[in-house]
Amino acid sequence: MDVDNRDKLIQIVKERGPVLPNDVHRELKTNTLFASAMLSELVDSKILCISNLKIGGSPLYYVHGQEVSLQNWANRMHEKEQKAFHLLRDQKVLRDIDQDPVIRACLRQIKDFAIPLEVNYNTEIELFWKWYLISNEEAEPLIKQQLQLVSQPASAQACAVEDTSTVSGGQPASRGELHPASSATHVQSLMPITSESSNDTGIDVVNSIESVSFHVEFGEKTEQTSTQYTDKRTARRAEIQESLLPPPDKSDTQFVLPVPPKNDAFFDEVTAFFAGNDITAVYFEVLRKNSEIDFLITLPSRVGPLNYYCRAKNKQKIND
């Protein structure tokens, strides 16, 4: 991408963002495909951001500071996802286990607006969702309220905000470390807790772009209970990570090839044609013996194998 087009594209996004490739290709005197490639290049260079939300199959591109404008496109989401969007926007923080299954599934899909939070509470780990525009400080009292910590003594509600560089640098945290919860887009390994308070209770927040974790502890812990707690926490964290992973792609479903029909000369003729032309039959269904068959086939190409639907008919002429 030449410098002129690059600067012009950045300026367009700054003025109009979030934008779609179709919004900028005319001014760049190119087509949508090349506009998409140019925008993607700027995303790779960390100059632009890209949304998980798709509009007509294309993501939105924007610069830092335009995140709030993503809400203007929320009406293009599925009806159920819009319901989860409005619920999270109104309440700011949602406790995952308190939501119905549909809302829980939708929260995992609206990744631009829902930030997963991992909360260690009474030797349990729970998953919360934070509205993407609120700060850690705003989320803390809302989580305490949902965990019914508002009635705890002042010492039990103490909050400490730590710098990520301090934790990652190996210095022990006074009240425990935080563990970013994995999102569907960025799955990260969780950091182990390096030290824990034996007789104090607190919420330690480490700033994270993707997610934040809160650590809440009560009472004294012996070495045995600490080990049990760590094992339980690790198992629960793995469970949360798995729940945040996207569902398997249905397009990867493997078809089981049916048993070829017997005494079907037309089927044998078609499969012989496929074999002679390097065509692979992925699936087939005989509609009428010796007359009509549906196939799912794979053809080789310069860009890799391509999948097609094929209907084979036993006719003398194509227009019969």
Short mmCIF file of C-alpha atoms in Angstrom, two decimals:
data_model
loop_
_atom_site.label_atom_id
_atom_site.label_comp_id
_atom_site.label_asym_id
_atom_site.label_seq_id
_atom_site.Cartn_x
_atom_site.Cartn_y
_atom_site.Cartn_z
CA MET A 1 0.00 0.00 0.00
CA ASP A 2 1.48 3.36 -1.00
CA VAL A 3 1.83 6.12 1.59
CA ASP A 4 -0.84 8.37 0.04
CA ASN A 5 -3.52 5.67 0.09
CA ARG A 6 -2.47 4.62 3.58
CA ASP A 7 -2.75 8.12 5.02
CA LYS A 8 -6.01 8.76 3.18
CA LEU A 9 -7.52 5.53 4.47
CA ILE A 10 -6.51 6.28 8.07
CA GLN A 11 -8.02 9.75 7.78
CA ILE A 12 -11.31 8.32 6.44
CA VAL A 13 -11.54 5.87 9.34
CA LYS A 14 -10.78 8.62 11.86
CA GLU A 15 -13.55 10.79 10.41
CA ARG A 16 -16.21 8.12 9.81
CA GLY A 17 -15.25 5.06 11.82
CA PRO A 18 -16.28 2.41 12.43
CA VAL A 19 -16.39 1.72 8.68
CA LEU A 20 -16.92 -1.18 6.30
CA PRO A 21 -14.72 -1.80 3.23
CA ASN A 22 -17.68 -0.81 1.08
CA ASP A 23 -17.64 2.64 2.74
CA VAL A 24 -14.12 3.49 1.60
CA HIS A 25 -13.35 1.68 -1.66
CA ARG A 26 -14.79 4.38 -3.94
CA GLU A 27 -12.69 7.17 -2.44
CA LEU A 28 -9.62 4.99 -2.78
CA LYS A 29 -10.57 4.26 -6.41
CA THR A 30 -10.40 0.53 -5.89
CA ASN A 31 -12.79 -2.38 -5.30
CA THR A 32 -14.12 -3.78 -2.04
CA LEU A 33 -11.67 -6.70 -2.06
CA PHE A 34 -8.60 -4.47 -2.22
CA ALA A 35 -10.11 -2.06 0.31
CA SER A 36 -10.54 -5.00 2.71
CA ALA A 37 -6.91 -6.01 2.17
CA MET A 38 -5.70 -2.46 2.86
CA LEU A 39 -7.77 -2.22 6.03
CA SER A 40 -6.51 -5.63 7.20
CA GLU A 41 -2.93 -4.49 6.65
CA LEU A 42 -3.52 -1.52 8.95
CA VAL A 43 -5.03 -3.86 11.55
CA ASP A 44 -1.91 -6.05 11.39
CA SER A 45 0.17 -2.90 11.91
CA LYS A 46 -1.87 -2.12 15.07
CA ILE A 47 -3.03 1.18 13.54
CA LEU A 48 -6.67 0.12 13.22
CA CYS A 49 -8.89 -2.13 15.30
CA ILE A 50 -11.28 -4.75 13.95
CA SER A 51 -14.63 -5.84 15.35
CA ASN A 52 -15.87 -9.33 16.02
CA LEU A 53 -19.30 -8.16 14.85
CA LYS A 54 -19.89 -8.87 11.17
CA ILE A 55 -22.08 -6.74 8.89
CA GLY A 56 -22.91 -8.67 5.75
CA GLY A 57 -19.95 -10.94 6.43
CA SER A 58 -17.48 -8.06 6.86
CA PRO A 59 -16.08 -6.75 10.17
CA LEU A 60 -15.99 -3.10 11.16
CA TYR A 61 -12.72 -1.16 11.21
CA TYR A 62 -12.06 1.70 13.62
CA VAL A 63 -9.37 3.55 15.54
CA HIS A 64 -8.86 3.56 19.30
CA GLY A 65 -11.39 5.86 20.91
CA GLN A 66 -14.23 4.93 18.55
CA GLU A 67 -15.28 1.84 20.52
CA VAL A 68 -18.41 3.57 21.81
CA SER A 69 -19.67 3.93 18.21
CA LEU A 70 -19.81 0.15 17.82
CA GLN A 71 -23.15 0.36 19.63
CA ASN A 72 -24.61 2.02 16.53
CA TRP A 73 -24.37 -1.35 14.77
CA ALA A 74 -25.89 -3.43 17.55
CA ASN A 75 -29.24 -3.54 15.76
CA ARG A 76 -27.59 -5.67 13.08
CA MET A 77 -27.03 -8.49 15.55
CA HIS A 78 -29.38 -11.43 16.04
CA GLU A 79 -32.48 -10.68 18.13
CA LYS A 80 -31.27 -12.85 21.03
CA GLU A 81 -27.83 -11.24 20.94
CA GLN A 82 -29.46 -7.81 21.04
CA LYS A 83 -31.32 -8.89 24.17
CA ALA A 84 -28.04 -9.87 25.85
CA PHE A 85 -26.46 -6.62 24.62
CA HIS A 86 -29.19 -4.44 26.18
CA LEU A 87 -29.18 -6.46 29.42
CA LEU A 88 -25.43 -6.06 29.87
CA ARG A 89 -25.50 -2.39 28.85
CA ASP A 90 -28.18 -1.64 31.45
CA GLN A 91 -26.72 -3.67 34.34
CA LYS A 92 -23.01 -3.18 33.48
CA VAL A 93 -22.04 -6.49 35.14
CA LEU A 94 -23.75 -9.88 34.79
CA ARG A 95 -23.13 -13.03 36.79
CA ASP A 96 -22.94 -15.88 34.30
CA ILE A 97 -24.66 -18.55 36.42
CA ASP A 98 -27.64 -16.25 37.03
CA GLN A 99 -28.46 -15.93 33.33
CA ASP A 100 -30.64 -18.26 31.28
CA PRO A 101 -28.84 -20.52 28.76
CA VAL A 102 -29.72 -18.35 25.75
CA ILE A 103 -28.27 -15.20 27.33
CA ARG A 104 -25.17 -17.09 28.46
CA ALA A 105 -24.58 -18.31 24.92
CA CYS A 106 -25.14 -14.84 23.46
CA LEU A 107 -22.72 -13.21 25.91
CA ARG A 108 -20.03 -15.47 24.48
CA GLN A 109 -20.86 -14.25 20.98
CA ILE A 110 -20.97 -10.47 21.51
CA LYS A 111 -17.25 -10.24 22.18
CA ASP A 112 -17.05 -6.56 21.26
CA PHE A 113 -19.33 -5.62 24.15
CA ALA A 114 -18.96 -8.37 26.79
CA ILE A 115 -15.64 -8.77 28.63
CA PRO A 116 -15.25 -12.04 30.61
CA LEU A 117 -14.13 -11.70 34.22
CA GLU A 118 -12.86 -14.55 36.37
CA VAL A 119 -13.73 -14.15 40.05
CA ASN A 120 -12.15 -16.18 42.87
CA TYR A 121 -14.65 -16.22 45.71
CA ASN A 122 -14.80 -18.54 48.76
CA THR A 123 -12.60 -21.16 47.07
CA GLU A 124 -14.88 -21.05 44.02
CA ILE A 125 -14.26 -19.50 40.63
CA GLU A 126 -17.17 -17.78 38.92
CA LEU A 127 -17.53 -16.17 35.53
CA PHE A 128 -18.84 -12.61 35.26
CA TRP A 129 -19.35 -10.37 32.23
CA LYS A 130 -18.43 -6.69 32.23
CA TRP A 131 -19.79 -4.01 29.88
CA TYR A 132 -16.86 -3.12 27.65
CA LEU A 133 -16.94 0.63 28.37
CA ILE A 134 -16.80 0.56 32.18
CA SER A 135 -13.56 0.66 34.15
CA ASN A 136 -12.31 -1.86 36.68
CA GLU A 137 -13.13 0.55 39.49
CA GLU A 138 -16.75 0.78 38.31
CA ALA A 139 -17.06 -3.00 37.99
CA GLU A 140 -15.73 -3.84 41.47
CA PRO A 141 -18.67 -2.57 43.59
CA LEU A 142 -21.16 -4.14 41.18
CA ILE A 143 -19.49 -7.53 41.52
CA LYS A 144 -19.34 -7.15 45.31
CA GLN A 145 -23.04 -6.39 45.31
CA GLN A 146 -23.88 -9.49 43.28
CA LEU A 147 -21.64 -11.58 45.55
CA GLN A 148 -23.41 -10.00 48.55
CA LEU A 149 -20.20 -8.50 49.87
CA VAL A 150 -21.70 -5.07 50.48
CA SER A 151 -22.60 -6.07 54.04
CA GLN A 152 -19.04 -7.20 54.85
CA PRO A 153 -16.84 -5.08 57.18
CA ALA A 154 -14.81 -2.33 55.61
CA SER A 155 -11.63 -4.40 55.92
CA ALA A 156 -13.23 -7.15 53.86
CA GLN A 157 -14.05 -4.72 51.08
CA ALA A 158 -10.57 -3.27 50.69
CA CYS A 159 -9.49 -2.88 47.12
CA ALA A 160 -6.00 -2.70 45.68
CA VAL A 161 -5.07 -1.88 42.09
CA GLU A 162 -1.81 -3.36 40.90
CA ASP A 163 0.26 -2.67 37.81
CA THR A 164 0.58 -5.56 35.36
CA SER A 165 4.33 -5.07 35.09
CA THR A 166 4.69 -5.67 38.85
CA VAL A 167 2.87 -8.97 38.68
CA SER A 168 4.50 -10.20 35.51
CA GLY A 169 7.90 -9.17 36.83
CA GLY A 170 7.71 -11.82 39.51
CA GLN A 171 7.09 -9.60 42.55
CA PRO A 172 4.61 -11.20 44.96
CA ALA A 173 1.27 -9.45 45.25
CA SER A 174 0.11 -8.65 48.75
CA ARG A 175 -3.37 -10.09 48.20
CA GLY A 176 -2.85 -12.52 45.34
CA GLU A 177 -2.45 -12.19 41.59
CA LEU A 178 -5.10 -11.84 38.93
CA HIS A 179 -5.76 -14.23 36.13
CA PRO A 180 -7.09 -13.00 32.78
CA ALA A 181 -10.07 -15.10 31.68
CA SER A 182 -9.68 -16.49 28.16
CA SER A 183 -11.98 -15.01 25.51
CA ALA A 184 -13.19 -16.78 22.33
CA THR A 185 -10.92 -14.60 20.27
CA HIS A 186 -7.81 -14.58 22.51
CA VAL A 187 -7.31 -17.75 24.56
CA GLN A 188 -4.49 -17.14 27.04
CA SER A 189 -2.89 -19.37 29.66
CA LEU A 190 -3.72 -18.31 33.19
CA MET A 191 -1.01 -17.14 35.59
CA PRO A 192 -0.61 -19.11 38.83
CA ILE A 193 -1.16 -17.34 42.14
CA THR A 194 2.29 -16.72 43.64
CA SER A 195 1.21 -15.67 47.10
CA GLU A 196 -2.00 -15.52 49.09
CA SER A 197 -3.09 -13.64 52.19
CA SER A 198 -3.54 -15.83 55.24
CA ASN A 199 -5.78 -13.56 57.27
CA ASP A 200 -6.83 -10.72 54.99
CA THR A 201 -9.54 -10.31 52.42
CA GLY A 202 -9.35 -8.13 49.34
CA ILE A 203 -9.99 -7.64 45.66
CA ASP A 204 -6.88 -7.16 43.56
CA VAL A 205 -7.36 -5.79 40.08
CA VAL A 206 -4.77 -5.95 37.33
CA ASN A 207 -5.55 -3.89 34.28
CA SER A 208 -5.98 -6.03 31.17
CA ILE A 209 -7.24 -5.11 27.73
CA GLU A 210 -8.98 -8.43 27.18
CA SER A 211 -10.24 -9.26 30.63
CA VAL A 212 -9.82 -8.65 34.33
CA SER A 213 -9.90 -11.01 37.28
CA PHE A 214 -10.88 -10.33 40.87
CA HIS A 215 -9.50 -12.28 43.81
CA VAL A 216 -11.62 -12.57 46.95
CA GLU A 217 -10.57 -14.65 49.98
CA PHE A 218 -11.86 -15.17 53.50
CA GLY A 219 -10.34 -16.56 56.70
CA GLU A 220 -7.18 -18.51 57.39
CA LYS A 221 -5.91 -21.29 55.18
CA THR A 222 -3.59 -24.12 56.11
CA GLU A 223 -1.17 -25.62 53.61
CA GLN A 224 -3.58 -28.53 52.97
CA THR A 225 -6.63 -26.34 52.39
CA SER A 226 -4.55 -24.03 50.20
CA THR A 227 -3.55 -26.98 47.99
CA GLN A 228 -7.15 -28.19 47.78
CA TYR A 229 -8.26 -24.68 46.92
CA THR A 230 -5.63 -24.37 44.18
CA ASP A 231 -6.62 -27.74 42.63
CA LYS A 232 -10.30 -26.83 42.71
CA ARG A 233 -9.59 -23.41 41.28
CA THR A 234 -7.50 -24.88 38.44
CA ALA A 235 -10.26 -27.31 37.49
CA ARG A 236 -12.89 -24.58 37.55
CA ARG A 237 -10.69 -22.24 35.52
CA ALA A 238 -10.27 -24.91 32.85
CA GLU A 239 -14.04 -25.34 32.81
CA ILE A 240 -14.53 -21.59 32.28
CA GLN A 241 -11.92 -21.52 29.52
CA GLU A 242 -13.71 -24.33 27.72
CA SER A 243 -17.05 -22.53 28.00
CA LEU A 244 -15.54 -19.44 26.36
CA LEU A 245 -14.25 -21.33 23.33
CA PRO A 246 -16.31 -20.91 20.15
CA PRO A 247 -18.52 -23.85 19.14
CA PRO A 248 -17.03 -26.24 16.59
CA ASP A 249 -17.42 -25.12 12.99
CA LYS A 250 -20.25 -27.07 11.42
CA SER A 251 -18.51 -26.71 8.07
CA ASP A 252 -15.87 -29.13 9.37
CA THR A 253 -18.43 -31.91 9.76
CA GLN A 254 -17.20 -35.13 8.22
CA PHE A 255 -19.74 -36.94 6.07
CA VAL A 256 -19.86 -40.72 6.17
CA LEU A 257 -19.92 -42.01 2.61
CA PRO A 258 -22.91 -44.36 2.12
CA VAL A 259 -22.49 -47.87 0.78
CA PRO A 260 -22.40 -47.76 -3.05
CA PRO A 261 -25.59 -49.17 -4.62
CA LYS A 262 -25.44 -52.56 -6.28
CA ASN A 263 -26.34 -53.14 -9.92
CA ASP A 264 -26.47 -49.43 -10.70
CA ALA A 265 -24.67 -48.92 -14.01
CA PHE A 266 -25.25 -45.17 -14.00
CA PHE A 267 -23.66 -44.78 -10.55
CA ASP A 268 -20.63 -46.77 -11.72
CA GLU A 269 -20.36 -44.58 -14.82
CA VAL A 270 -20.46 -41.35 -12.80
CA THR A 271 -17.89 -42.52 -10.23
CA ALA A 272 -15.59 -43.64 -13.05
CA PHE A 273 -15.87 -40.14 -14.56
CA PHE A 274 -15.00 -38.63 -11.17
CA ALA A 275 -11.96 -40.88 -10.80
CA GLY A 276 -10.70 -39.97 -14.27
CA ASN A 277 -10.95 -36.24 -13.56
CA ASP A 278 -9.50 -36.15 -10.03
CA ILE A 279 -12.91 -35.45 -8.46
CA THR A 280 -13.63 -36.78 -4.97
CA ALA A 281 -17.16 -37.70 -3.91
CA VAL A 282 -17.60 -36.61 -0.28
CA TYR A 283 -21.22 -37.74 0.00
CA PHE A 284 -23.96 -39.02 -2.28
CA GLU A 285 -27.63 -39.91 -2.23
CA VAL A 286 -29.30 -42.04 -4.90
CA LEU A 287 -32.62 -40.38 -5.74
CA ARG A 288 -33.60 -42.83 -8.47
CA LYS A 289 -31.66 -45.95 -9.32
CA ASN A 290 -29.90 -45.81 -12.70
CA SER A 291 -31.35 -42.34 -13.22
CA GLU A 292 -30.57 -39.56 -10.71
CA ILE A 293 -27.96 -39.06 -7.95
CA ASP A 294 -27.02 -36.12 -5.72
CA PHE A 295 -23.32 -35.67 -4.86
CA LEU A 296 -21.17 -33.45 -2.68
CA ILE A 297 -17.84 -33.34 -4.48
CA THR A 298 -14.39 -31.80 -4.06
CA LEU A 299 -12.49 -30.37 -7.04
CA PRO A 300 -8.79 -29.43 -7.05
CA SER A 301 -7.89 -25.84 -7.91
CA ARG A 302 -4.97 -23.42 -7.76
CA VAL A 303 -6.28 -22.03 -4.48
CA GLY A 304 -6.89 -25.44 -2.93
CA PRO A 305 -9.76 -27.95 -2.96
CA LEU A 306 -13.23 -26.51 -3.63
CA ASN A 307 -16.53 -28.08 -2.55
CA TYR A 308 -19.51 -28.31 -4.90
CA TYR A 309 -22.99 -29.75 -5.04
CA CYS A 310 -23.54 -31.95 -8.08
CA ARG A 311 -26.69 -33.61 -9.42
CA ALA A 312 -26.07 -36.35 -11.97
CA LYS A 313 -28.93 -37.32 -14.30
CA ASN A 314 -29.01 -40.14 -16.83
CA LYS A 315 -30.29 -38.32 -19.92
CA GLN A 316 -29.46 -38.30 -23.61
CA LYS A 317 -29.56 -34.49 -23.76
CA ILE A 318 -28.99 -31.81 -21.14
CA ASN A 319 -32.36 -30.18 -21.80
CA ASP A 320 -34.37 -33.41 -21.57
#
